[in-house]
Amino acid sequence: IYAAQMKPDVKKQMQIWLKQFMDSFSMQLQKHHSAVDSEKVRVVCACIIGIYFNVESLTTLGANKNLQEQSHQAALMILQTLAFN
C-alpha cells in the first residue's frame, strides 16, 4: 500500500483490488440480508473492512490480543445492525 503513493500503476491495481474486495464482501452480506438497502450493506461492509485493516496494520506492535478481541466484537455489533432493519 505504501508503494502506491509513489507508483501510479501499483496505485491503480490496488484501487481495482479494493473495489473488487468490497463488491464481493457486500454481495455476500446482501445475500444474507436481502431486505436491507444495498447502501446500508455497503456501509457495514466498509466498517468491517476498516476495522480489519486497522487491526492488521497494528499486529507488528505485538501484544494486541485485547484489541483483536474488542475489534471482533465491534465488527459483530456492526453486523447486527443489518438484522434490525
Short mmCIF file of N, CA, C and O in Angstrom, two decimals:
data_model
loop_
_atom_site.label_atom_id
_atom_site.label_comp_id
_atom_site.label_asym_id
_atom_site.label_seq_id
_atom_site.Cartn_x
_atom_site.Cartn_y
_atom_site.Cartn_z
N ILE A 1 0.84 -1.19 0.00
CA ILE A 1 0.00 0.00 0.00
C ILE A 1 0.88 1.25 0.00
O ILE A 1 0.58 2.22 -0.68
N TYR A 2 1.95 1.20 0.76
CA TYR A 2 2.85 2.35 0.82
C TYR A 2 3.41 2.69 -0.56
O TYR A 2 3.50 3.85 -0.94
N ALA A 3 3.76 1.67 -1.32
CA ALA A 3 4.34 1.88 -2.65
C ALA A 3 3.38 2.57 -3.60
O ALA A 3 3.79 3.24 -4.54
N ALA A 4 2.09 2.43 -3.35
CA ALA A 4 1.08 3.03 -4.23
C ALA A 4 1.19 4.55 -4.26
O ALA A 4 0.79 5.19 -5.23
N GLN A 5 1.74 5.13 -3.20
CA GLN A 5 1.91 6.58 -3.15
C GLN A 5 2.87 7.07 -4.23
O GLN A 5 2.74 8.18 -4.72
N MET A 6 3.83 6.22 -4.57
CA MET A 6 4.88 6.63 -5.49
C MET A 6 4.78 5.98 -6.87
O MET A 6 5.47 6.38 -7.79
N LYS A 7 3.93 4.97 -6.98
CA LYS A 7 3.84 4.22 -8.22
C LYS A 7 2.40 4.18 -8.70
O LYS A 7 1.59 3.40 -8.20
N PRO A 8 2.08 5.01 -9.69
CA PRO A 8 0.70 5.08 -10.18
C PRO A 8 0.13 3.75 -10.65
O PRO A 8 -1.06 3.48 -10.46
N ASP A 9 0.97 2.90 -11.24
CA ASP A 9 0.47 1.61 -11.71
C ASP A 9 0.08 0.71 -10.54
O ASP A 9 -0.94 0.01 -10.59
N VAL A 10 0.85 0.75 -9.48
CA VAL A 10 0.53 -0.02 -8.27
C VAL A 10 -0.73 0.54 -7.63
O VAL A 10 -1.63 -0.20 -7.22
N LYS A 11 -0.83 1.86 -7.57
CA LYS A 11 -2.00 2.52 -7.01
C LYS A 11 -3.27 2.09 -7.74
O LYS A 11 -4.28 1.75 -7.11
N LYS A 12 -3.23 2.09 -9.06
CA LYS A 12 -4.40 1.71 -9.86
C LYS A 12 -4.79 0.26 -9.58
O LYS A 12 -5.98 -0.05 -9.40
N GLN A 13 -3.82 -0.63 -9.54
CA GLN A 13 -4.10 -2.04 -9.26
C GLN A 13 -4.68 -2.23 -7.86
O GLN A 13 -5.60 -3.04 -7.67
N MET A 14 -4.17 -1.48 -6.89
CA MET A 14 -4.69 -1.58 -5.53
C MET A 14 -6.12 -1.05 -5.45
O MET A 14 -6.96 -1.61 -4.74
N GLN A 15 -6.42 0.01 -6.19
CA GLN A 15 -7.78 0.55 -6.23
C GLN A 15 -8.75 -0.47 -6.82
O GLN A 15 -9.86 -0.65 -6.31
N ILE A 16 -8.33 -1.12 -7.89
CA ILE A 16 -9.16 -2.15 -8.52
C ILE A 16 -9.39 -3.30 -7.55
O ILE A 16 -10.52 -3.77 -7.38
N TRP A 17 -8.31 -3.76 -6.90
CA TRP A 17 -8.41 -4.86 -5.94
C TRP A 17 -9.36 -4.50 -4.80
O TRP A 17 -10.24 -5.29 -4.43
N LEU A 18 -9.22 -3.28 -4.24
CA LEU A 18 -10.07 -2.87 -3.12
C LEU A 18 -11.54 -2.81 -3.54
O LEU A 18 -12.42 -3.27 -2.81
N LYS A 19 -11.81 -2.28 -4.71
CA LYS A 19 -13.19 -2.22 -5.20
C LYS A 19 -13.77 -3.63 -5.36
O LYS A 19 -14.90 -3.90 -4.93
N GLN A 20 -13.00 -4.53 -5.93
CA GLN A 20 -13.46 -5.91 -6.11
C GLN A 20 -13.69 -6.59 -4.76
O GLN A 20 -14.67 -7.31 -4.58
N PHE A 21 -12.79 -6.34 -3.82
CA PHE A 21 -12.91 -6.92 -2.48
C PHE A 21 -14.18 -6.42 -1.80
O PHE A 21 -14.97 -7.21 -1.27
N MET A 22 -14.41 -5.11 -1.85
CA MET A 22 -15.60 -4.54 -1.23
C MET A 22 -16.88 -5.01 -1.93
O MET A 22 -17.87 -5.32 -1.27
N ASP A 23 -16.84 -5.07 -3.26
CA ASP A 23 -18.02 -5.54 -4.01
C ASP A 23 -18.36 -6.98 -3.64
O ASP A 23 -19.52 -7.33 -3.42
N SER A 24 -17.33 -7.82 -3.55
CA SER A 24 -17.53 -9.23 -3.23
C SER A 24 -18.08 -9.39 -1.81
O SER A 24 -19.03 -10.15 -1.58
N PHE A 25 -17.50 -8.68 -0.87
CA PHE A 25 -17.95 -8.76 0.52
C PHE A 25 -19.38 -8.23 0.63
O PHE A 25 -20.23 -8.85 1.29
N SER A 26 -19.67 -7.12 -0.01
CA SER A 26 -21.02 -6.55 0.02
C SER A 26 -22.03 -7.51 -0.57
O SER A 26 -23.15 -7.66 -0.05
N MET A 27 -21.67 -8.17 -1.66
CA MET A 27 -22.56 -9.13 -2.29
C MET A 27 -22.89 -10.28 -1.33
O MET A 27 -24.05 -10.70 -1.25
N GLN A 28 -21.88 -10.76 -0.62
CA GLN A 28 -22.11 -11.85 0.33
C GLN A 28 -23.03 -11.40 1.47
O GLN A 28 -23.94 -12.12 1.87
N LEU A 29 -22.78 -10.20 1.99
CA LEU A 29 -23.65 -9.68 3.05
C LEU A 29 -25.07 -9.47 2.54
O LEU A 29 -26.04 -9.77 3.23
N GLN A 30 -25.18 -8.96 1.33
CA GLN A 30 -26.51 -8.69 0.75
C GLN A 30 -27.30 -9.99 0.59
O GLN A 30 -28.51 -10.00 0.80
N LYS A 31 -26.63 -11.08 0.24
CA LYS A 31 -27.31 -12.38 0.11
C LYS A 31 -27.97 -12.79 1.41
O LYS A 31 -29.06 -13.35 1.41
N HIS A 32 -27.29 -12.51 2.52
CA HIS A 32 -27.81 -12.91 3.83
C HIS A 32 -28.77 -11.88 4.43
O HIS A 32 -29.45 -12.17 5.41
N HIS A 33 -28.79 -10.69 3.84
CA HIS A 33 -29.65 -9.61 4.34
C HIS A 33 -30.33 -8.93 3.16
O HIS A 33 -30.19 -7.73 2.95
N SER A 34 -31.08 -9.71 2.40
CA SER A 34 -31.66 -9.23 1.14
C SER A 34 -32.69 -8.11 1.33
O SER A 34 -32.91 -7.32 0.42
N ALA A 35 -33.28 -8.01 2.52
CA ALA A 35 -34.28 -6.98 2.75
C ALA A 35 -33.66 -5.62 3.09
O ALA A 35 -34.34 -4.60 3.11
N VAL A 36 -32.36 -5.61 3.31
CA VAL A 36 -31.67 -4.38 3.72
C VAL A 36 -31.23 -3.60 2.48
O VAL A 36 -30.77 -4.18 1.49
N ASP A 37 -31.37 -2.29 2.55
CA ASP A 37 -30.93 -1.40 1.48
C ASP A 37 -29.44 -1.65 1.17
O ASP A 37 -28.62 -1.77 2.09
N SER A 38 -29.12 -1.73 -0.10
CA SER A 38 -27.74 -2.05 -0.50
C SER A 38 -26.73 -1.01 -0.01
O SER A 38 -25.58 -1.36 0.27
N GLU A 39 -27.12 0.24 0.12
CA GLU A 39 -26.19 1.26 0.62
C GLU A 39 -25.85 1.00 2.09
O GLU A 39 -24.70 1.16 2.50
N LYS A 40 -26.83 0.59 2.87
CA LYS A 40 -26.56 0.26 4.27
C LYS A 40 -25.62 -0.94 4.36
O LYS A 40 -24.71 -0.96 5.18
N VAL A 41 -25.82 -1.92 3.49
CA VAL A 41 -24.94 -3.08 3.46
C VAL A 41 -23.51 -2.64 3.13
O VAL A 41 -22.55 -3.10 3.76
N ARG A 42 -23.36 -1.74 2.17
CA ARG A 42 -22.01 -1.27 1.81
C ARG A 42 -21.35 -0.49 2.95
O ARG A 42 -20.15 -0.58 3.15
N VAL A 43 -22.15 0.26 3.71
CA VAL A 43 -21.60 1.00 4.86
C VAL A 43 -21.10 0.01 5.92
O VAL A 43 -19.99 0.17 6.45
N VAL A 44 -21.90 -1.00 6.21
CA VAL A 44 -21.47 -2.02 7.17
C VAL A 44 -20.22 -2.73 6.67
O VAL A 44 -19.27 -2.96 7.42
N CYS A 45 -20.20 -3.04 5.40
CA CYS A 45 -19.03 -3.66 4.78
C CYS A 45 -17.79 -2.78 4.97
O CYS A 45 -16.72 -3.26 5.37
N ALA A 46 -17.91 -1.50 4.70
CA ALA A 46 -16.79 -0.58 4.84
C ALA A 46 -16.31 -0.51 6.29
O ALA A 46 -15.09 -0.46 6.55
N CYS A 47 -17.24 -0.53 7.23
CA CYS A 47 -16.86 -0.51 8.65
C CYS A 47 -16.04 -1.75 9.02
O CYS A 47 -15.00 -1.64 9.68
N ILE A 48 -16.52 -2.90 8.62
CA ILE A 48 -15.84 -4.15 8.96
C ILE A 48 -14.47 -4.22 8.29
O ILE A 48 -13.48 -4.60 8.93
N ILE A 49 -14.39 -3.84 7.04
CA ILE A 49 -13.10 -3.84 6.34
C ILE A 49 -12.15 -2.84 6.99
O ILE A 49 -10.96 -3.12 7.17
N GLY A 50 -12.67 -1.68 7.37
CA GLY A 50 -11.84 -0.69 8.05
C GLY A 50 -11.27 -1.21 9.36
O GLY A 50 -10.08 -1.03 9.66
N ILE A 51 -12.11 -1.87 10.14
CA ILE A 51 -11.65 -2.46 11.40
C ILE A 51 -10.55 -3.48 11.11
O ILE A 51 -9.49 -3.48 11.74
N TYR A 52 -10.81 -4.36 10.15
CA TYR A 52 -9.84 -5.41 9.84
C TYR A 52 -8.48 -4.84 9.46
O TYR A 52 -7.45 -5.23 10.00
N PHE A 53 -8.47 -3.90 8.51
CA PHE A 53 -7.20 -3.38 8.04
C PHE A 53 -6.48 -2.57 9.13
O PHE A 53 -5.25 -2.59 9.19
N ASN A 54 -7.21 -1.87 9.97
CA ASN A 54 -6.56 -1.14 11.05
C ASN A 54 -5.93 -2.08 12.07
O ASN A 54 -4.79 -1.87 12.49
N VAL A 55 -6.66 -3.10 12.46
CA VAL A 55 -6.10 -4.07 13.41
C VAL A 55 -4.91 -4.80 12.79
O VAL A 55 -3.87 -4.96 13.43
N GLU A 56 -5.07 -5.20 11.55
CA GLU A 56 -3.98 -5.91 10.85
C GLU A 56 -2.73 -5.05 10.78
O GLU A 56 -1.62 -5.55 10.94
N SER A 57 -2.89 -3.75 10.57
CA SER A 57 -1.72 -2.87 10.46
C SER A 57 -1.00 -2.71 11.79
O SER A 57 0.16 -2.32 11.81
N LEU A 58 -1.66 -3.02 12.88
CA LEU A 58 -1.05 -2.89 14.20
C LEU A 58 -0.46 -4.19 14.74
O LEU A 58 0.14 -4.19 15.82
N THR A 59 -0.59 -5.28 14.01
CA THR A 59 -0.11 -6.57 14.52
C THR A 59 1.39 -6.59 14.75
O THR A 59 1.87 -7.31 15.61
N THR A 60 2.13 -5.79 13.99
CA THR A 60 3.59 -5.79 14.18
C THR A 60 4.00 -5.21 15.53
O THR A 60 5.12 -5.42 15.97
N LEU A 61 3.10 -4.51 16.21
CA LEU A 61 3.40 -3.98 17.54
C LEU A 61 3.36 -5.07 18.59
O LEU A 61 3.91 -4.93 19.67
N GLY A 62 2.69 -6.17 18.27
CA GLY A 62 2.59 -7.30 19.19
C GLY A 62 1.67 -7.01 20.37
O GLY A 62 1.22 -5.88 20.57
N ALA A 63 1.41 -8.04 21.14
CA ALA A 63 0.61 -7.96 22.36
C ALA A 63 -0.69 -7.18 22.15
O ALA A 63 -1.06 -6.34 22.96
N ASN A 64 -1.38 -7.47 21.07
CA ASN A 64 -2.63 -6.75 20.81
C ASN A 64 -3.83 -7.70 20.80
O ASN A 64 -4.82 -7.45 20.13
N LYS A 65 -3.75 -8.77 21.55
CA LYS A 65 -4.85 -9.73 21.62
C LYS A 65 -6.13 -9.05 22.08
O LYS A 65 -7.21 -9.31 21.55
N ASN A 66 -6.03 -8.15 23.04
CA ASN A 66 -7.21 -7.44 23.53
C ASN A 66 -7.83 -6.59 22.42
O ASN A 66 -9.05 -6.58 22.26
N LEU A 67 -7.01 -5.90 21.66
CA LEU A 67 -7.51 -5.09 20.54
C LEU A 67 -8.20 -5.97 19.51
O LEU A 67 -9.26 -5.62 19.00
N GLN A 68 -7.61 -7.12 19.23
CA GLN A 68 -8.21 -8.04 18.26
C GLN A 68 -9.57 -8.52 18.74
O GLN A 68 -10.54 -8.53 17.98
N GLU A 69 -9.66 -8.89 20.00
CA GLU A 69 -10.93 -9.38 20.55
C GLU A 69 -11.99 -8.27 20.57
O GLU A 69 -13.15 -8.51 20.20
N GLN A 70 -11.60 -7.08 20.99
CA GLN A 70 -12.55 -5.98 21.03
C GLN A 70 -12.99 -5.58 19.62
O GLN A 70 -14.16 -5.26 19.39
N SER A 71 -12.07 -5.61 18.68
CA SER A 71 -12.41 -5.28 17.30
C SER A 71 -13.33 -6.32 16.70
O SER A 71 -14.24 -5.99 15.94
N HIS A 72 -13.11 -7.57 17.05
CA HIS A 72 -14.00 -8.64 16.60
C HIS A 72 -15.42 -8.39 17.14
O HIS A 72 -16.41 -8.50 16.39
N GLN A 73 -15.53 -8.04 18.41
CA GLN A 73 -16.83 -7.74 19.00
C GLN A 73 -17.47 -6.53 18.33
O GLN A 73 -18.67 -6.51 18.08
N ALA A 74 -16.66 -5.51 18.02
CA ALA A 74 -17.19 -4.32 17.34
C ALA A 74 -17.74 -4.68 15.97
O ALA A 74 -18.81 -4.22 15.57
N ALA A 75 -17.02 -5.52 15.24
CA ALA A 75 -17.47 -5.95 13.91
C ALA A 75 -18.79 -6.72 14.01
O ALA A 75 -19.69 -6.52 13.19
N LEU A 76 -18.90 -7.57 15.02
CA LEU A 76 -20.15 -8.31 15.21
C LEU A 76 -21.31 -7.37 15.55
O LEU A 76 -22.43 -7.55 15.06
N MET A 77 -21.03 -6.35 16.35
CA MET A 77 -22.08 -5.38 16.70
C MET A 77 -22.53 -4.61 15.46
O MET A 77 -23.73 -4.39 15.26
N ILE A 78 -21.58 -4.22 14.64
CA ILE A 78 -21.91 -3.51 13.40
C ILE A 78 -22.72 -4.41 12.47
O ILE A 78 -23.71 -3.98 11.88
N LEU A 79 -22.31 -5.65 12.38
CA LEU A 79 -23.02 -6.62 11.54
C LEU A 79 -24.46 -6.81 12.00
O LEU A 79 -25.38 -6.93 11.18
N GLN A 80 -24.68 -6.78 13.30
CA GLN A 80 -26.03 -6.96 13.84
C GLN A 80 -26.98 -5.85 13.42
O GLN A 80 -28.20 -6.05 13.42
N THR A 81 -26.46 -4.69 13.05
CA THR A 81 -27.35 -3.61 12.62
C THR A 81 -28.12 -3.99 11.36
O THR A 81 -29.19 -3.44 11.11
N LEU A 82 -27.61 -4.95 10.60
CA LEU A 82 -28.32 -5.39 9.40
C LEU A 82 -29.54 -6.23 9.76
O LEU A 82 -30.51 -6.29 9.00
N ALA A 83 -29.49 -6.86 10.91
CA ALA A 83 -30.60 -7.72 11.35
C ALA A 83 -31.78 -6.89 11.85
O ALA A 83 -32.91 -7.37 11.88
N PHE A 84 -31.50 -5.66 12.24
CA PHE A 84 -32.55 -4.80 12.79
C PHE A 84 -32.95 -3.74 11.79
O PHE A 84 -33.04 -2.57 12.08
N ASN A 85 -33.19 -4.16 10.58
CA ASN A 85 -33.56 -3.25 9.51
C ASN A 85 -34.92 -2.64 9.73
O ASN A 85 -35.87 -3.20 10.04
#
